[in-house]
PDB file of C-alpha atoms and ligand atoms in Angstrom:
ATOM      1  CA  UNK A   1      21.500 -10.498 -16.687  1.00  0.00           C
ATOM      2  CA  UNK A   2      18.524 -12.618 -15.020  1.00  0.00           C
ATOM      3  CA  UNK A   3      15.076 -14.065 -16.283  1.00  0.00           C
ATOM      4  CA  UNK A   4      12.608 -12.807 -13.985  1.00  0.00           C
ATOM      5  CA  UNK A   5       8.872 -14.927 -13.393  1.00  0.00           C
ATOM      6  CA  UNK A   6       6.247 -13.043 -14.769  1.00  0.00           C
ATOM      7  CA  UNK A   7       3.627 -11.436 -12.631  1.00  0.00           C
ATOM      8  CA  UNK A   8      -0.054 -12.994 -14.000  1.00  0.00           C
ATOM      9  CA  UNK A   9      -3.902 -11.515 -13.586  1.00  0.00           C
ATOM     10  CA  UNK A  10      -4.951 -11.405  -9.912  1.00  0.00           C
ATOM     11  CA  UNK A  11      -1.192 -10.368  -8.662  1.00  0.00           C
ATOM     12  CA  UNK A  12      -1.724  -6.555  -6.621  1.00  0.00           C
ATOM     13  CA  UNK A  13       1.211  -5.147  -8.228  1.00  0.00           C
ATOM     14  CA  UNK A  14      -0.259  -5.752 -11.617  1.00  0.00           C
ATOM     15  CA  UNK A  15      -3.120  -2.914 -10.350  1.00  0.00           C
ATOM     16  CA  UNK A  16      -0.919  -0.634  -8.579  1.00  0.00           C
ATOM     17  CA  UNK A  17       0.484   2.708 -10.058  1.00  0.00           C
ATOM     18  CA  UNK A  18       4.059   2.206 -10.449  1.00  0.00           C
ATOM     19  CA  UNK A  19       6.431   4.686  -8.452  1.00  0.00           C
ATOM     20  CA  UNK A  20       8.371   7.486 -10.802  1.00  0.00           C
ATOM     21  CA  UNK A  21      11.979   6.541 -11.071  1.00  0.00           C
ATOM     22  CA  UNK A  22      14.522   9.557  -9.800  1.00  0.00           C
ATOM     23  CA  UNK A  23      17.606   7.756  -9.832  1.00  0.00           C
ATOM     24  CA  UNK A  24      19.456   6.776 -13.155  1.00  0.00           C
ATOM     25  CA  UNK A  25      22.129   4.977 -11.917  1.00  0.00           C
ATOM     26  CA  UNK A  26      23.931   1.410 -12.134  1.00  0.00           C
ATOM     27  CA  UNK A  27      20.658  -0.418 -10.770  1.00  0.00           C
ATOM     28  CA  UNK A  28      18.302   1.454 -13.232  1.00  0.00           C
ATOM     29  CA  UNK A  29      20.500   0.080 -16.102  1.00  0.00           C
ATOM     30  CA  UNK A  30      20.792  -3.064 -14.855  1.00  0.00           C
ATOM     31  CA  UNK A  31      17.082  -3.581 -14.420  1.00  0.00           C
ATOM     32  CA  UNK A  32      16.389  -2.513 -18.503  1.00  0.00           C
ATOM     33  CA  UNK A  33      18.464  -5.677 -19.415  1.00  0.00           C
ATOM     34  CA  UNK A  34      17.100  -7.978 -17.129  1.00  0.00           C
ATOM     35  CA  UNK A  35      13.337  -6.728 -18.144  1.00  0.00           C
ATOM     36  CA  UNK A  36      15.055  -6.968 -22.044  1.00  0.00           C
ATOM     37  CA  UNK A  37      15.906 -10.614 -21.423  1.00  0.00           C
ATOM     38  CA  UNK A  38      12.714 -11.372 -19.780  1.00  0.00           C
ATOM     39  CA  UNK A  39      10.776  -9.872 -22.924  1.00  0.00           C
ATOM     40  CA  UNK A  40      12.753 -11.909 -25.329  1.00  0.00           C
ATOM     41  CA  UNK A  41      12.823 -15.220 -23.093  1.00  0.00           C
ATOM     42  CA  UNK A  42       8.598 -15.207 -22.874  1.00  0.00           C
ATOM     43  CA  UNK A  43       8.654 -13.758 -26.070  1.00  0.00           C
ATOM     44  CA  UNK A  44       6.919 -10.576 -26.097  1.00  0.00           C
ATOM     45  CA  UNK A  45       6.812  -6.967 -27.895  1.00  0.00           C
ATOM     46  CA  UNK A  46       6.912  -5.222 -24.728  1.00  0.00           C
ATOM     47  CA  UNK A  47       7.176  -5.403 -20.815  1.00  0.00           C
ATOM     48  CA  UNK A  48       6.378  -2.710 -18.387  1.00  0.00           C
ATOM     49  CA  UNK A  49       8.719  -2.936 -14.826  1.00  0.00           C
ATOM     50  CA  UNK A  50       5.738  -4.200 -12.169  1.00  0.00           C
ATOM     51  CA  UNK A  51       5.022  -7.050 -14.575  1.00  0.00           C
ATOM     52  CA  UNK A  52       8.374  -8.487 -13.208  1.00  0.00           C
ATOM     53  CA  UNK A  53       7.303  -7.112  -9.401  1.00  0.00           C
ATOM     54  CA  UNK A  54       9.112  -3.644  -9.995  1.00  0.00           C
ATOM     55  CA  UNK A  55       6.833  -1.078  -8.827  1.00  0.00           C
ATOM     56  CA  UNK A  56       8.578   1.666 -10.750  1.00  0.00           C
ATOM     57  CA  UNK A  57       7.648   3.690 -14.140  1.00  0.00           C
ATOM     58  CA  UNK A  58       9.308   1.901 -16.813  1.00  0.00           C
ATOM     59  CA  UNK A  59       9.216  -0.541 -19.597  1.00  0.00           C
ATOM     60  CA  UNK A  60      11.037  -1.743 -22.540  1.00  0.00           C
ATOM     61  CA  UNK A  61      10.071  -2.923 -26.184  1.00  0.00           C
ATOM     62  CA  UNK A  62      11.015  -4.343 -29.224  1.00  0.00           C
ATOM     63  CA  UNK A  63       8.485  -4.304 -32.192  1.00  0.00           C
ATOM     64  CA  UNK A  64      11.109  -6.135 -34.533  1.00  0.00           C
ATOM     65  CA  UNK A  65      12.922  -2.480 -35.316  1.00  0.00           C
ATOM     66  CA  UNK A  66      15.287  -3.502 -32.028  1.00  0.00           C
ATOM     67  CA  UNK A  67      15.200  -3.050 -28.244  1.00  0.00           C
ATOM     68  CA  UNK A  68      14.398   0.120 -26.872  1.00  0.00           C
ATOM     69  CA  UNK A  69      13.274   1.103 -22.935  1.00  0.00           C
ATOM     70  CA  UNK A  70      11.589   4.512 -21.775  1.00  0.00           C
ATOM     71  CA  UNK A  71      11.386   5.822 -17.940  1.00  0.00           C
ATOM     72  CA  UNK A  72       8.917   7.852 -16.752  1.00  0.00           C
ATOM     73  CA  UNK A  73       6.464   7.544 -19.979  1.00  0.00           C
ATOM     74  CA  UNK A  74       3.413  10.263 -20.432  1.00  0.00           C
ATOM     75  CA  UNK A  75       1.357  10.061 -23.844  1.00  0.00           C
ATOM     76  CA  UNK A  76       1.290  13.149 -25.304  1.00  0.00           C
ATOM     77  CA  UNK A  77      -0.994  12.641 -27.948  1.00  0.00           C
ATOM     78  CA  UNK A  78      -3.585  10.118 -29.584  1.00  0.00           C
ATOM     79  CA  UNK A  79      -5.201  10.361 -32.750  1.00  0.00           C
ATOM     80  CA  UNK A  80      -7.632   7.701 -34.707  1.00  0.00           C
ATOM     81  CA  UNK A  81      -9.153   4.502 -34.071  1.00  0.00           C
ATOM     82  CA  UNK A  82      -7.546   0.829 -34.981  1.00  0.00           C
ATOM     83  CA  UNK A  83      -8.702  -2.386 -33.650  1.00  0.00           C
ATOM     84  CA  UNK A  84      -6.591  -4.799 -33.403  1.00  0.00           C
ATOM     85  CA  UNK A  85      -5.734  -8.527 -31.353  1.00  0.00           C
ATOM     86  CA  UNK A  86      -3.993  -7.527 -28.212  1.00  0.00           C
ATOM     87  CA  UNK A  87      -2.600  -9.955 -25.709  1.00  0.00           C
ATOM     88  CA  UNK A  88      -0.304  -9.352 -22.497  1.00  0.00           C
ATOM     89  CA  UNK A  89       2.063 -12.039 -20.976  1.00  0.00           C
ATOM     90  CA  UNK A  90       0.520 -11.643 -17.978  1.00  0.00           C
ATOM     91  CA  UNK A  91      -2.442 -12.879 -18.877  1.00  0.00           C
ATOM     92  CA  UNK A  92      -0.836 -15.750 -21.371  1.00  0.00           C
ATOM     93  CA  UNK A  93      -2.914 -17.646 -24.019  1.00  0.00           C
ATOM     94  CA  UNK A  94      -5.485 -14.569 -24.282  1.00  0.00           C
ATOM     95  CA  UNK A  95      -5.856 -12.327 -26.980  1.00  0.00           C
ATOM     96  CA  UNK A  96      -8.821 -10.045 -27.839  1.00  0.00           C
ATOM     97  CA  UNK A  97      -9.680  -7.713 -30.610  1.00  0.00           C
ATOM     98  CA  UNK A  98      -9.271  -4.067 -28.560  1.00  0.00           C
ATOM     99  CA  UNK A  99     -10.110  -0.910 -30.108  1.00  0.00           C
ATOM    100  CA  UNK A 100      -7.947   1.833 -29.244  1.00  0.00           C
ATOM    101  CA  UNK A 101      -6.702   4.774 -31.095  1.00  0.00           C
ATOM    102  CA  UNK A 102      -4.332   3.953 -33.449  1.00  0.00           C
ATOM    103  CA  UNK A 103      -1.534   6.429 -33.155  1.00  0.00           C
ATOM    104  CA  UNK A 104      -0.041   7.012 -29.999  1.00  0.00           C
ATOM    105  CA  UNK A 105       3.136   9.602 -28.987  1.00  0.00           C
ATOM    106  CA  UNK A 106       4.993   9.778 -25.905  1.00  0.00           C
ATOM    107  CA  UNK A 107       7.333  11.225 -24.354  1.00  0.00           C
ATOM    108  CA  UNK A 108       9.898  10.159 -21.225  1.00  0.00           C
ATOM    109  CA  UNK A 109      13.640   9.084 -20.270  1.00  0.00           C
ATOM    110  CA  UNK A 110      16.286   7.174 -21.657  1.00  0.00           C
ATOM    111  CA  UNK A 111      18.350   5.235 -18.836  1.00  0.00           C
ATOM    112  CA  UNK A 112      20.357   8.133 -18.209  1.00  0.00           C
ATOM    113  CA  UNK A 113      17.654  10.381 -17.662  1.00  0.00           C
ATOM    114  CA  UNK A 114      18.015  12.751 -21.214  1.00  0.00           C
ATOM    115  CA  UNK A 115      13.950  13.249 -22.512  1.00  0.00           C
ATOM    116  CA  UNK A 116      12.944  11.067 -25.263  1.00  0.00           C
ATOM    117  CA  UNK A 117       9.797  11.216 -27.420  1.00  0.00           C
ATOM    118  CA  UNK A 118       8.588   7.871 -29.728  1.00  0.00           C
ATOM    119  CA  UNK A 119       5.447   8.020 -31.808  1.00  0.00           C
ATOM    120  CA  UNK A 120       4.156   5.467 -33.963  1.00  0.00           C
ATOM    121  CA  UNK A 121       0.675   3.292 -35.323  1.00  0.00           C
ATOM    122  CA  UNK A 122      -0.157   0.498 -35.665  1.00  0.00           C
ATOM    123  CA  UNK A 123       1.800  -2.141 -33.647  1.00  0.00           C
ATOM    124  CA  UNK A 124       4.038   0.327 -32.213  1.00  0.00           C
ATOM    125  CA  UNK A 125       0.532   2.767 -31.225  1.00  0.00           C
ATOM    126  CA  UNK A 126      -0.368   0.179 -29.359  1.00  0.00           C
ATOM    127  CA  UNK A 127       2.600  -1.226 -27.567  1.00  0.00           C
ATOM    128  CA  UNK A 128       2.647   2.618 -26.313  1.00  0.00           C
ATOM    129  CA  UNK A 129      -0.602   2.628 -25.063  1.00  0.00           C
ATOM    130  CA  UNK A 130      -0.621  -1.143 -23.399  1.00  0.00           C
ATOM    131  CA  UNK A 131       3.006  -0.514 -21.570  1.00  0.00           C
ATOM    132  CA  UNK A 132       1.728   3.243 -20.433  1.00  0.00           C
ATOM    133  CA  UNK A 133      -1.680   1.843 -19.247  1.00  0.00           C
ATOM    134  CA  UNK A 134       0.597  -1.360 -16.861  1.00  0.00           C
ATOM    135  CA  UNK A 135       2.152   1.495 -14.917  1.00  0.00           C
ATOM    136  CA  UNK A 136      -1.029   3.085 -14.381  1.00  0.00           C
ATOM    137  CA  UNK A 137      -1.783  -0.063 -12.922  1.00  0.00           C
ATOM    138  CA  UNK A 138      -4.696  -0.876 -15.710  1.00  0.00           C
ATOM    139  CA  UNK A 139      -4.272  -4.258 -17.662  1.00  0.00           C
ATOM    140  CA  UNK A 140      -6.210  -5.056 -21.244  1.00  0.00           C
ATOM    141  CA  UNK A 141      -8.997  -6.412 -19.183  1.00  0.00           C
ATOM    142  CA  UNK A 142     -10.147  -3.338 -18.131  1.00  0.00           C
ATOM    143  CA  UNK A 143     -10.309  -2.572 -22.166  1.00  0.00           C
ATOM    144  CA  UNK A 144     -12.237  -5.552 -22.809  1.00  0.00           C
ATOM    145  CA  UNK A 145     -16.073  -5.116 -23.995  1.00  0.00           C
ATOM    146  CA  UNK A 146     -18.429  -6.507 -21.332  1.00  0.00           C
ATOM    147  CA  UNK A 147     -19.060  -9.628 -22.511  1.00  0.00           C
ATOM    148  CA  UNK A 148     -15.872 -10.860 -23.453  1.00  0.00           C
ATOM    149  CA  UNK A 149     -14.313  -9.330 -19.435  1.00  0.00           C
ATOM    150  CA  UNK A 150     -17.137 -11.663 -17.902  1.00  0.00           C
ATOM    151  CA  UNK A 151     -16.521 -14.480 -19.789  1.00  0.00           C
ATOM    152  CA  UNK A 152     -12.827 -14.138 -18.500  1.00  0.00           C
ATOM    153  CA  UNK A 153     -13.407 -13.300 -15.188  1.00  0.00           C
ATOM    154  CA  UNK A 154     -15.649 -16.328 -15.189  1.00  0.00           C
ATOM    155  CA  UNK A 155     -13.252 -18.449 -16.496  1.00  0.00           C
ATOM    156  CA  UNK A 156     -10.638 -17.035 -14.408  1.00  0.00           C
ATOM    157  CA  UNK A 157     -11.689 -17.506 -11.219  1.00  0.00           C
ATOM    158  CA  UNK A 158     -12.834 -21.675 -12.072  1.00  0.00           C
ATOM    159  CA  UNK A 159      -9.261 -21.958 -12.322  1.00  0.00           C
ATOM    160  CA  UNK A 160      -8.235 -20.822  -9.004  1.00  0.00           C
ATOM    161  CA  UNK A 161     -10.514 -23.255  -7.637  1.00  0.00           C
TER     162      UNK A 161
HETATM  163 NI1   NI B   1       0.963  -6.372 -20.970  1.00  0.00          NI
END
């Protein structure tokens, strides 16, 4: 297993739609643990594939109910509103208060390719909705309200200089 460097605002691959995966082989498996490890090491409740600089529809998860990783996630079905602090390890130190809707269920792969379906609210609504949007290539940014996406993009872009 590895600990891969996480991919931060302004990388491409963090924007790019991730690839569908059609091989579940040795490779795919061994890519789930090292994205597991990396999740715990940073620690987070979820990490989507091109956040490590894997172009490729998949992420993995653990809400505190144990580690779990989906390939080739579509949301099925939304329902309700819940605002709630969201951050992303790609964009460390940040969180915001995001309204999205609250329950979220989708349905994919398990690493050896058999379909899977997870639902849930709350936490686990919206760790479904954050990992889905990364491989669309769409970070929480792009969720912000306007003022609080200029004041980061401001602020952003004074520390490059
Ligand atoms: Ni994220």
């Amino acid at each position: 297993m590895a600990i891969y460097p996480i991919r931060t605002f302004g990388d491409p691959i963090l924007r790019t739609k991730a690839e569908p995966v059609s091989d579940f082989d040795r490779h795919l498996e061994r890519l789930v643990e090292d994205m597991l490890e990396t999740m715990y090491d940073a620690p987070g409740v979820g990490l989507a594939a091109p956040q490590i600089g894997i172009s490729k529809r998949v992420f993995v998860y653990d809400i505190g109910e144990g580690p779990g990783a989906v390939v080739n996630p579509e949301i099925l079905e939304t329902s309700g509103t819940f605002e709630f602090d969201e951050g992303c390890l790609s964009i460390p130190g940040h969180f915001w208060p995001i309204t999205r809707p609250e329950y979220a269920r989708v349905a994919g792969q398990d690493v050896d390719g058999q379909p899977i379906e997870l639902e849930g609210d709350e936490l686990m609504g919206r760790m479904l909705q954050h990992e889905v949007d990364h491989l669309a290539g769409t970070l929480l940014i792009k969720r912000l309200e306007r003022d609080l996406k200029t004041e980061f993009m401001r602020e952003w872009r004074q520390a490059q200089l």
